Coordinates of C-alpha atoms in Angstrom, one line a residue:
Chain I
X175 CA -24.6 13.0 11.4
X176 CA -26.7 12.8 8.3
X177 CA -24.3 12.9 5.6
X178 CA -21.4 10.2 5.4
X179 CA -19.2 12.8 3.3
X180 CA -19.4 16.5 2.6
X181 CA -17.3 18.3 0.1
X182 CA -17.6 22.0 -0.6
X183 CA -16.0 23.8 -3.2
X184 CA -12.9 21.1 -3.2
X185 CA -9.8 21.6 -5.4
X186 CA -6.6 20.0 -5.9
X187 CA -3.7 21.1 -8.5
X188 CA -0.6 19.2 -8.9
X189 CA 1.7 22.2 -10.4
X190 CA -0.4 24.1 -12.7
X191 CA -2.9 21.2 -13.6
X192 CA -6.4 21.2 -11.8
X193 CA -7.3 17.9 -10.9
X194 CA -10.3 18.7 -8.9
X195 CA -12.2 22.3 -9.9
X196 CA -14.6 23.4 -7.3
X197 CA -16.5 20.4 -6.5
X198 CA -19.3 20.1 -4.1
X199 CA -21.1 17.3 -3.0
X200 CA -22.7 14.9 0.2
X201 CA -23.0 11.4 0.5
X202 CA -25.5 10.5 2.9
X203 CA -25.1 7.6 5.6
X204 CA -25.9 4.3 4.3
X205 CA -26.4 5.0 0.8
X206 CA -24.3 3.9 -2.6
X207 CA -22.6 6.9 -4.5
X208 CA -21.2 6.3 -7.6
X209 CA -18.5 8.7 -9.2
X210 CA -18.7 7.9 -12.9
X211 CA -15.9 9.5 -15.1
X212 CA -13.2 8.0 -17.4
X213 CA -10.0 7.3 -17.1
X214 CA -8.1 10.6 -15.9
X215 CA -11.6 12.6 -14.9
X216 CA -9.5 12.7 -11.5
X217 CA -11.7 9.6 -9.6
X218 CA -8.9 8.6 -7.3
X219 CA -7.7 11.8 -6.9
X220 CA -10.9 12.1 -5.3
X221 CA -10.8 9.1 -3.2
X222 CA -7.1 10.4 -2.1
X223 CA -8.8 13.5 -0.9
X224 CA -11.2 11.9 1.2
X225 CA -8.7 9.4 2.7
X226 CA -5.9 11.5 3.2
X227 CA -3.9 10.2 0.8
X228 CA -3.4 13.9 -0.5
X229 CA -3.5 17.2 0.7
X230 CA -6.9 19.5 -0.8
X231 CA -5.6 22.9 -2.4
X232 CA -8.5 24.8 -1.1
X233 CA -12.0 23.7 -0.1
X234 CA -14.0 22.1 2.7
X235 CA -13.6 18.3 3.3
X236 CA -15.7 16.0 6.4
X237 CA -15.7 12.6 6.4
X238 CA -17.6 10.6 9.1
X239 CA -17.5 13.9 10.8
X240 CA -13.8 14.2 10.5
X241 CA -12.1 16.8 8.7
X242 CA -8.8 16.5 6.9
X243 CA -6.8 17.2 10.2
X244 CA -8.4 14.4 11.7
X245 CA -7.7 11.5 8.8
X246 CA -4.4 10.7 9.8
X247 CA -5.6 9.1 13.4
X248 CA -6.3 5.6 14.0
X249 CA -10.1 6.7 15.0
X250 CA -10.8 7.7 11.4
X251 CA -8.8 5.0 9.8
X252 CA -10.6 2.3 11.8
X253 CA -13.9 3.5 10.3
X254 CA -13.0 3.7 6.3
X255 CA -12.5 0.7 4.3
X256 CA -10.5 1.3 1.0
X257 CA -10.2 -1.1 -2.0
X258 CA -8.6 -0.1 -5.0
X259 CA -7.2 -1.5 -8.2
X260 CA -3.8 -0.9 -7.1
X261 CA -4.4 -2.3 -3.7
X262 CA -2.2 -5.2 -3.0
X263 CA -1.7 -8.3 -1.1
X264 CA 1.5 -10.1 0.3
X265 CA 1.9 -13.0 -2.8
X266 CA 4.1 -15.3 -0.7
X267 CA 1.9 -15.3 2.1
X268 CA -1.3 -17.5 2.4
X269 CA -4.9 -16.1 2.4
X270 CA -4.9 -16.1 6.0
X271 CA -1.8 -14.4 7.2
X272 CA -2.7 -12.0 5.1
X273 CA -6.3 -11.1 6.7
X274 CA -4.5 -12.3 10.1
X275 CA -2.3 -9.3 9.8
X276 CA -5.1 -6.8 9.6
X277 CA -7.1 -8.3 11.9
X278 CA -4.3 -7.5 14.0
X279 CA -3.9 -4.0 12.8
X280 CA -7.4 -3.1 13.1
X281 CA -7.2 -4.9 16.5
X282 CA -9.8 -7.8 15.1
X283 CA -10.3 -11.1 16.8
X284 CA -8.5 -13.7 14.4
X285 CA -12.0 -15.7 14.3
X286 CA -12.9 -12.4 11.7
X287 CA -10.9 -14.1 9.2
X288 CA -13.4 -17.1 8.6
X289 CA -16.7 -14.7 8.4
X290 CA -15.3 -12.5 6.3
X291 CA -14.1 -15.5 3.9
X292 CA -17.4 -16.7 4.3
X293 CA -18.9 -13.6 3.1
X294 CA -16.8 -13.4 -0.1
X295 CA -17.2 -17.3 -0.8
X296 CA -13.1 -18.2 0.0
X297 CA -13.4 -20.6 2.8
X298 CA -11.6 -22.9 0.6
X299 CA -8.5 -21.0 -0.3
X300 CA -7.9 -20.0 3.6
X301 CA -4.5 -22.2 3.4
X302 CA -3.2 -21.2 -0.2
X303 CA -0.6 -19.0 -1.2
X304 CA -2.1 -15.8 -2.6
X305 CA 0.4 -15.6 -5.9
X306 CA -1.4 -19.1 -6.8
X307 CA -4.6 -17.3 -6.9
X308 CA -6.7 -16.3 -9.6
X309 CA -7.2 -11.7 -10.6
X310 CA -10.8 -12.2 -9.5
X311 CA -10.1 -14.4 -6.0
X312 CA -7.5 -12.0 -5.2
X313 CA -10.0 -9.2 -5.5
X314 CA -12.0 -10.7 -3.1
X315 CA -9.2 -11.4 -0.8
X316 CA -8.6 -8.0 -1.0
X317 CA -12.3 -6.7 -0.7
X318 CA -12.2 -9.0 2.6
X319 CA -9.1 -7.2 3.6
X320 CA -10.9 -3.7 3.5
X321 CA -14.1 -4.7 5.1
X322 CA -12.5 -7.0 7.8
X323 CA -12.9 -4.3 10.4
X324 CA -16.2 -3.0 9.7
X325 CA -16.0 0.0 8.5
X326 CA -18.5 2.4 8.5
X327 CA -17.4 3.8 4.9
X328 CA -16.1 1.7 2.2
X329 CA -14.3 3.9 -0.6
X330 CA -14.1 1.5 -4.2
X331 CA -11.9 2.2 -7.0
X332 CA -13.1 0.2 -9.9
X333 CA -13.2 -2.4 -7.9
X334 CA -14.3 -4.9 -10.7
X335 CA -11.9 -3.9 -13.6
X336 CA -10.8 -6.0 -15.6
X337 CA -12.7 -9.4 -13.6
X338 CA -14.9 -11.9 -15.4
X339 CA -18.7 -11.6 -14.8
X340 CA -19.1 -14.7 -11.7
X341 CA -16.6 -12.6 -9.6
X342 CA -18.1 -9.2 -10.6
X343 CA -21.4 -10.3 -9.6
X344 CA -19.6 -11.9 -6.3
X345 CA -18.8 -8.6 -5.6
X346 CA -21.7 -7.2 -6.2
X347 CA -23.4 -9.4 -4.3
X348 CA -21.0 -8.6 -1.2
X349 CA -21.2 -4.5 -1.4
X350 CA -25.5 -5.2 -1.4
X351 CA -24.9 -6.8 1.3
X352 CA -23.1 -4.5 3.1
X353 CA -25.5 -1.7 2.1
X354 CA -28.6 -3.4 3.4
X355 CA -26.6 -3.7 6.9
X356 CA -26.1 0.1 6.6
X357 CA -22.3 0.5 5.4
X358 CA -22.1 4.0 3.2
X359 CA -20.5 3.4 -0.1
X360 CA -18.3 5.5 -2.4
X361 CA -17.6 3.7 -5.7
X362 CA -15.4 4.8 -8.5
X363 CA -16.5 3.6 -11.8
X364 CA -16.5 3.8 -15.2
X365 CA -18.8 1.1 -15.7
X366 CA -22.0 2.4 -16.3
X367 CA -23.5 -1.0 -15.7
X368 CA -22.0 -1.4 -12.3
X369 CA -23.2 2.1 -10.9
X370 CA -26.8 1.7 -12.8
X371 CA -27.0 -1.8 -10.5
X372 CA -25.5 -0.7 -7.5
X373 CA -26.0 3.1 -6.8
X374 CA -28.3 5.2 -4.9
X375 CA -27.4 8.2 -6.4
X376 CA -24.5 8.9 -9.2
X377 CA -22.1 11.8 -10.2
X378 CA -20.2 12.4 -13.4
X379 CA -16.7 13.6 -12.8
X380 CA -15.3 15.2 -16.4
X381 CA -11.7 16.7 -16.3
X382 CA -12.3 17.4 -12.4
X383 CA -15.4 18.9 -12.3
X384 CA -18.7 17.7 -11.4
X385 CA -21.3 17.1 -14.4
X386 CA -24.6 15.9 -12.9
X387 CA -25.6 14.8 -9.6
X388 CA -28.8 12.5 -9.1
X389 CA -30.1 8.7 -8.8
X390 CA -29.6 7.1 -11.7
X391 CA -33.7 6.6 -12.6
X392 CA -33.8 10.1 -12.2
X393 CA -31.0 11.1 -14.8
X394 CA -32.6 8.7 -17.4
X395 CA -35.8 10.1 -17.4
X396 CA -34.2 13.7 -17.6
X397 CA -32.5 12.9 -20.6
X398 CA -35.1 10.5 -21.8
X399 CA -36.7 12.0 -25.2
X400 CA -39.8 10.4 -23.4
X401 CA -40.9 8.5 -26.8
X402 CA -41.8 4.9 -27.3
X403 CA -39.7 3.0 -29.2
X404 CA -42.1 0.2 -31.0
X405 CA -41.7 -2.5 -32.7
X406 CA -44.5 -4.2 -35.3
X407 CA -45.0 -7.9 -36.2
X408 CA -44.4 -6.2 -39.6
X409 CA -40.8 -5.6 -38.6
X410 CA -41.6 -1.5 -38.9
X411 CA -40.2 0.0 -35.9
X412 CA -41.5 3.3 -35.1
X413 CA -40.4 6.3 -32.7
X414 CA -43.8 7.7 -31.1
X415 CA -44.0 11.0 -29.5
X416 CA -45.7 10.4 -25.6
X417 CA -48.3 12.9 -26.2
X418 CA -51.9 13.0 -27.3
X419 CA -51.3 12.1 -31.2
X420 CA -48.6 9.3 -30.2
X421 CA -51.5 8.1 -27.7
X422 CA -54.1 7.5 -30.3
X423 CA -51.2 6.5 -32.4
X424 CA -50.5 3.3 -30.0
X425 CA -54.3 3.1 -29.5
X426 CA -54.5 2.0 -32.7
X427 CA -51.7 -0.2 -33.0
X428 CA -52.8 -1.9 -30.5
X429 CA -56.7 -2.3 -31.4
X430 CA -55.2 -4.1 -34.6
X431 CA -52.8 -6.4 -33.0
X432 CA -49.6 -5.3 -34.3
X433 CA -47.3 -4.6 -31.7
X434 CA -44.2 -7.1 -31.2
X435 CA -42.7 -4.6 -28.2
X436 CA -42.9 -1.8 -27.0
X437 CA -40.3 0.3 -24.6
X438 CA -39.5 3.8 -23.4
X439 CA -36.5 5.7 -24.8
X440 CA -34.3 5.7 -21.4
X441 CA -31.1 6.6 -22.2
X442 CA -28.3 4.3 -20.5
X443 CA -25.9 6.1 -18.0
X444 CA -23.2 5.9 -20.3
X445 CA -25.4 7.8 -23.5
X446 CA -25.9 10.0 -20.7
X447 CA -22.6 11.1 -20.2
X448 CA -21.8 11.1 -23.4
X449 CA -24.6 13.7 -23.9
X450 CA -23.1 15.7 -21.1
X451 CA -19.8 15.7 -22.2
X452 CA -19.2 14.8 -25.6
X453 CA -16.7 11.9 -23.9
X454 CA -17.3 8.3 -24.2
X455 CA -16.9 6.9 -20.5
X456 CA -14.4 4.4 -20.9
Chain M
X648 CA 3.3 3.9 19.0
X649 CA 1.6 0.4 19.2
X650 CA 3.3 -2.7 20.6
X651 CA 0.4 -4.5 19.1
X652 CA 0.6 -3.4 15.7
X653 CA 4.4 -3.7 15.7
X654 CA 4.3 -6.9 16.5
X655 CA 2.2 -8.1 13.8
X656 CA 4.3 -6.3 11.4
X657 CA 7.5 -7.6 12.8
X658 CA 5.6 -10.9 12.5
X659 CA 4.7 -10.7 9.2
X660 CA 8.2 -9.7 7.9
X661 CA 9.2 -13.2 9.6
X662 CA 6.9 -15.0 8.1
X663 CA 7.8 -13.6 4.3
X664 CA 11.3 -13.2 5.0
X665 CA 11.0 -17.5 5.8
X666 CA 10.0 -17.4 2.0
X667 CA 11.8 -15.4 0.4
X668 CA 14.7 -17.0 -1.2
X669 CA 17.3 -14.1 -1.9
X670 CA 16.3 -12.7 1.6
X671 CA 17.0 -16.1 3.0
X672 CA 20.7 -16.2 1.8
X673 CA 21.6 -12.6 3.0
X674 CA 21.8 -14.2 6.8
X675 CA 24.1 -16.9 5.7
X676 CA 26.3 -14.8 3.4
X677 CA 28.7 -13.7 6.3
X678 CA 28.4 -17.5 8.4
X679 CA 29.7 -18.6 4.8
X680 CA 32.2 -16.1 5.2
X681 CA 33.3 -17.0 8.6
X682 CA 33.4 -20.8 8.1
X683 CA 35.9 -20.2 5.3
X684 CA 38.0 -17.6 7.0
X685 CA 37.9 -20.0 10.2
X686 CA 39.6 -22.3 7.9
X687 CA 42.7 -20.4 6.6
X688 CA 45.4 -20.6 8.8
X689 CA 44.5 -23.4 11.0
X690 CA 45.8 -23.5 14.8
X691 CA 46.7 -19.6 14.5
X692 CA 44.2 -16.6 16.4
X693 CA 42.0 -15.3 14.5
X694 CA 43.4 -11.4 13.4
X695 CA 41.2 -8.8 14.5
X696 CA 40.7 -7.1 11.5
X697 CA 39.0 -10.6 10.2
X698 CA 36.7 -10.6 12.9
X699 CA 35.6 -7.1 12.6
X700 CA 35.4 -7.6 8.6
X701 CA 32.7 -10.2 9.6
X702 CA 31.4 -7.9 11.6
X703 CA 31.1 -5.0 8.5
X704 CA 29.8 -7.8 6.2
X705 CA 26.6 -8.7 8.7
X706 CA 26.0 -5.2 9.7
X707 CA 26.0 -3.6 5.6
X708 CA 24.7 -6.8 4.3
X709 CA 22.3 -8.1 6.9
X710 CA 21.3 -4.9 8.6
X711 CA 21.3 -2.7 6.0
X712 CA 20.9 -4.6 3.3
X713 CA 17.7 -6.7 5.3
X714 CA 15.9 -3.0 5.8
X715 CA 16.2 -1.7 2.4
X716 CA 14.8 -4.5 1.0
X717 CA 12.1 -4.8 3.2
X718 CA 10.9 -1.7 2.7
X719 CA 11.5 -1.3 -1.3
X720 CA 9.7 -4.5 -1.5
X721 CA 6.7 -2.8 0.0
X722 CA 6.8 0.1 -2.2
X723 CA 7.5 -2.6 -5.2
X724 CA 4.7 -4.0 -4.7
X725 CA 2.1 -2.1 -3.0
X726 CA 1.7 -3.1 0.0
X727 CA 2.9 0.0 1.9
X728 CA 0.3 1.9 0.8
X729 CA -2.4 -0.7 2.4
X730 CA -0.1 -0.8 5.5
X731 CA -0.4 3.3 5.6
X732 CA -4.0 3.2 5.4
X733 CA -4.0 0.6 8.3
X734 CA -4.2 2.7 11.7
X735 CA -0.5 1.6 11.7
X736 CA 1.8 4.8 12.0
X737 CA 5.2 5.1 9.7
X738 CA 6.7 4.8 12.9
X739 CA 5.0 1.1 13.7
X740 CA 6.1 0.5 10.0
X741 CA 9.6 1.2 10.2
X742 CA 9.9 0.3 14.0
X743 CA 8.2 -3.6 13.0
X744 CA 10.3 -4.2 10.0
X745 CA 13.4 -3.2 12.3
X746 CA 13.1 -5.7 14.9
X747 CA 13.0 -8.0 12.1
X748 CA 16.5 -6.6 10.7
X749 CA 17.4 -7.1 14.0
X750 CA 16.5 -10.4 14.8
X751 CA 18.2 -11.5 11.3
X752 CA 21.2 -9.3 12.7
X753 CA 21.6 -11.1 15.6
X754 CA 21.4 -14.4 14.9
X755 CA 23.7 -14.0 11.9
X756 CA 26.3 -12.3 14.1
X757 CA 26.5 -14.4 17.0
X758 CA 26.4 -17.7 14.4
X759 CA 29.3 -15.9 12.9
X760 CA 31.1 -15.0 15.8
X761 CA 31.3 -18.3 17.3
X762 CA 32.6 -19.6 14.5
X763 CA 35.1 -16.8 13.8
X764 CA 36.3 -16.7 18.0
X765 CA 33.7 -14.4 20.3
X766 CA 36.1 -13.9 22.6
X767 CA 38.0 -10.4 21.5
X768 CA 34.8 -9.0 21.5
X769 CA 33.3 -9.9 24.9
X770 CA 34.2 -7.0 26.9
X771 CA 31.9 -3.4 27.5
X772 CA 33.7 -1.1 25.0
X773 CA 33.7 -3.4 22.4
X774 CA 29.7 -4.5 23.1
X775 CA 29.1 -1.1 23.2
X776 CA 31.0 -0.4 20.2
X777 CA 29.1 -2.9 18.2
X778 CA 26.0 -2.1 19.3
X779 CA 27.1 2.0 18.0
X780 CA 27.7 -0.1 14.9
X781 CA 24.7 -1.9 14.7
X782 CA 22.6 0.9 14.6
X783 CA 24.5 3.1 12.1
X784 CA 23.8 0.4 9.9
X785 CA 20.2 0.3 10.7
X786 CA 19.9 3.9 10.4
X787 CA 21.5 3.9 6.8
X788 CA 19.4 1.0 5.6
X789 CA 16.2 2.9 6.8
X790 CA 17.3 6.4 5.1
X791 CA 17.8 4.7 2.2
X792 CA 14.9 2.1 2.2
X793 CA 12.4 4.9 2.8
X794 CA 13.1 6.6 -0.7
X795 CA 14.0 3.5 -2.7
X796 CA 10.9 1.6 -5.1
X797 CA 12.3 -1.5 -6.0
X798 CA 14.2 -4.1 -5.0
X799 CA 16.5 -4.3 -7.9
X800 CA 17.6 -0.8 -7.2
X801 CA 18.9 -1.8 -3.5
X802 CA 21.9 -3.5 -5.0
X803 CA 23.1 0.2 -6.6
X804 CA 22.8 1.2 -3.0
X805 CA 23.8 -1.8 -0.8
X806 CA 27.2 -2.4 -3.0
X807 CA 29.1 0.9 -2.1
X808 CA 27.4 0.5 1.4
X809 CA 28.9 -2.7 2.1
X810 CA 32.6 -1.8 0.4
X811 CA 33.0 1.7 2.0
X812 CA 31.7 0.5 5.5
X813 CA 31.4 -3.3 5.7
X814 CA 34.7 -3.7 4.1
X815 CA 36.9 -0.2 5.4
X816 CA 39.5 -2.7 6.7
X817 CA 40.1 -4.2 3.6
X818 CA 41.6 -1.1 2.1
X819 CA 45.4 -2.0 3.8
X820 CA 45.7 -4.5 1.3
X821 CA 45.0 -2.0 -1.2
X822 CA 49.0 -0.6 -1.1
X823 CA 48.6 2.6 0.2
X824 CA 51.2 4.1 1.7
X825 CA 50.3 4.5 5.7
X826 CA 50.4 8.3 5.9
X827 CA 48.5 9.0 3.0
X828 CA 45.2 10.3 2.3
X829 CA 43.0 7.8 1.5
X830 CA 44.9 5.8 4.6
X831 CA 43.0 8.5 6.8
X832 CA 40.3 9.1 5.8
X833 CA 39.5 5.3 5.7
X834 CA 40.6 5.4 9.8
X835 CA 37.6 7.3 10.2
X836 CA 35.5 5.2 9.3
X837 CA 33.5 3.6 11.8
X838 CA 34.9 0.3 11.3
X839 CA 38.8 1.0 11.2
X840 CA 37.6 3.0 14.7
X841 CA 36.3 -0.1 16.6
X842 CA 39.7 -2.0 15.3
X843 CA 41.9 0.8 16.7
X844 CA 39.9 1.1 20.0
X845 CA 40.4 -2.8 20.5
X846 CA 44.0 -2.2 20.0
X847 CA 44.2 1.2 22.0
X848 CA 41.7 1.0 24.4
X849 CA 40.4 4.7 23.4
X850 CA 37.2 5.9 24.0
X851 CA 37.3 8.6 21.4
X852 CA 37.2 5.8 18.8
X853 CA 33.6 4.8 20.9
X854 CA 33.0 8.6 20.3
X855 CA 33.3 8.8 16.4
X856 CA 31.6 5.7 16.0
X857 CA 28.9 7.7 18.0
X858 CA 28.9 10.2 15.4
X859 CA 28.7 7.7 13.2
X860 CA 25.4 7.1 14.3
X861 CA 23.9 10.1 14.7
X862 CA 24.7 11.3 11.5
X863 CA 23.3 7.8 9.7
X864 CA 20.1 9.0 12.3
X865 CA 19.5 12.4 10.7
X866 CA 20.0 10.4 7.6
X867 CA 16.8 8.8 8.4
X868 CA 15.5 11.5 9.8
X869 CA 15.7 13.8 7.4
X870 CA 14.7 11.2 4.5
X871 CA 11.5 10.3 7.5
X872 CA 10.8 14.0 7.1
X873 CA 10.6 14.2 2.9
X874 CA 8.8 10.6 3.0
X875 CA 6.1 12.4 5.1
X876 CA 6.1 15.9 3.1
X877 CA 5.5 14.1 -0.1
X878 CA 2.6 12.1 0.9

């Protein structure tokens, strides 16, 4: 099985509104997607399609093989991972009942609990109630809780909204990881920063239908006016076209001493989008 | 089906239902009741209709009561939805957080019971009564917990619960007249059934009761059913 997920020509409506319009796409095993949209572009609608939290309207749908009839079973569930921004955790409960119960569900030795604590840098808050814990801990209590029976497919919805950098980058840290060690990952994000670190390959979702598909060095050299942005110890800064005048151009800059910097004009994921859509992604 | 995964959902509701305050007091709620009916009238037995009102109280309060909250709370706040993407079924769900009901059930009744005077109870028809009873009650609170989203919104639904079937008996002191309509329609109700089979030894009262439940079941059923369509 080569590709983690494959989608063809997927659509969902809820009444008369399309929330997914004829989208095709496959995430290979082991690799980082990113689905990049704003708010509304129908992200977790997407995820709910692939998880069987909702029903596709028409379309093709396999996931780890599976297709739709199939995500219902406790084979397929014991295989994804899902962490959300509405996921939730028992508040009057400690750290470790929590995990214990889905070690249990998952049919996980208990001693899971302490590596997986380990990995997200909680050892310390094993014994405390979860309401007394910080947004950013209880993300990573809740990132433990997805992972803690290895799945083979982790699905993230903005998994870092609204967290402070040290437990963004804590996450981060945890999802590498997990990639080097060969877990497929589907994030949700509309932080451009997040999928430019993280991702393999990203897709822009705008009002349900797919934008652009590629790795994210790939789609900033597309849209990359391919001129050099340089800066003089004069404080002129100058656009240079990358072509045989701009060459001799730099040439000379250079022979005189002048430049300060020098960089190419890569557009960031977000200009990008904007570009491609004529919508911020926020 | 999984034992396994019941278990540890029954186990979990035990462990937050231990700290959860206004789950705490439900259990205690008909005890209360039956220490201070145990006190009126000193040195006399115990009517039957007081016994069995203890009995309406635990069952709407406790059984019901204990299952809609336990499930509203999971829709409240979230959790179900990490539970349903768990290789847990809605069945392990519902069958887990009822043998916690149960359990809370049980040991309320029996506590109350003793206190109150077990005895008119310990024969087969009225056991078998009480367990119809039991899970009528069960049935509702399940129908009813699998559509509700909050906890605050289990009160609108536990308070005509508890007075049209915990507290049927109470409606003789209401002043209608005997033959009237409202007199007979109440005798239907499960409860007022058990109180006449105690006293008649019928076992058609054991028989409505029995529909009773089955009616409370397709309840459940049937709510089961839409739960599952609109996921």
């Amino acid at each position: 099985m080569e590709n983690s997920i494959e989608v063809n020509g997927l659509r969902k409506t809820f009444g008369h509104k399309s929330a997914i319009k004829d989208v095709s796409f496959a995430v290979k095993q082991g690799e980082i997607f990113g689905l990049l949209g704003p708010s509304g572009a129908g992200k977790t609608t997407m995820i709910k399609l692939l998880t069987g939290e909702l029903v596709k309207t028409a379309g093709e749908i396999q996931v780890q093989g599976m297709p739709p009839s199939k995500f219902q079973t406790a084979a397929f569930k014991a295989q994804i991972g899902i962490l959300s921004d509405n996921s939730a955790l028992y508040e009057r409960l400690t750290v470790y009942d929590n995990l214990k119960l889905f070690c249990r569900l998952y049919n996980e030795p208990v001693s899971r609990i302490d590596e997986m604590l380990i990995q997200v840098n909680m050892q310390e808050e094993k014994k405390k109630i979860v309401a007394k814990l910080s947004k950013g801990m209880k993300q990573r209590i809740l990132l433990a809780k997805a992972l803690i029976h290895r799945p083979k497919l982790v699905f993230l919805d903005e998994p870092t909204s609204a967290l402070d950098p040290g437990n963004t980058a804590q996450i981060h840290r945890v999802l590498q990881t997990l990639n080097e060690a060969g877990t497929t990952i589907f994030l949700n994000t509309h932080d451009m920063e997040e999928a430019t670190v993280l991702c393999d390959r990203v897709a822009f979702l705008h009002h349900g239908s797919l934008q652009e598909l590629d790795t994210p060095e790939n789609l900033r050299y597309r849209y990359s006016t391919h001129a050099f942005h340089v800066e003089t110890f004069s404080g002129n800064k100058l656009v240079i076209e990358n072509n045989e005048g701009g060459a001799e151009e730099i040439a000379k800059l250079m022979k005189h001493g002048c430049i300060k910097s020098m960089h190419t004009d890569n557009p960031t994921l977000g200009q990008i989008f904007l570009k491609v859509t004529g919508k911020e992604l926020v | 089906m999984n034992v396994q995964r019941i278990q540890a959902i029954f186990e979990k509701d035990m462990k937050d239902f231990m700290k959860n305050t206004m789950m705490f007091f439900t259990p205690l709620l008909p005890v209360i009741l039956a220490v201070f009916y145990s006190r009126l009238g000193e040195g006399e037995e115990m009517p039957l209709m007081m016994i069995y009102l203890i009995v309406g109280v635990t069952y709407s309060a406790v059984t019901s009561g204990t299952m809609m909250m336990l499930m509203a709370e999971e829709n409240e706040k979230k959790t179900l939805r990490g539970l349903m993407l768990s290789p847990a079924s809605f069945l392990d769900i519902i069958i887990g957080k009822s043998l916690a009901a149960t359990l809370l059930t049980v040991v309320s009744l029996v506590v109350s019971l003793l206190i109150m005077g077990i005895a008119p109870l310990l024969n087969a028809q009225a056991i078998m009564g009480l367990v119809l009873l039991f899970f009528f009650f069960l049935f509702l609170g399940i129908g009813i917990g699998l559509f509700v989203k909050t906890v605050g919104i289990t009160t609108a639904y536990l308070m005509p619960i508890m007075f049209l079937f915990g507290f049927t008996p109470m409606v003789t002191f209401l002043g209608f007249a005997e033959d009237s309509l409202t007199m007979k329609i109440a005798g239907a109700f499960p409860l007022p059934q058990l109180i006449e089979m105690d006293e008649t030894h019928s076992w058609l009262s054991i028989g409505v009761v029995a529909l009773w439940m089955l009616a409370a079941a397709l309840f459940a059923f049937i709510c089961f059913k839409k739960v599952k369509q609109n996921e």
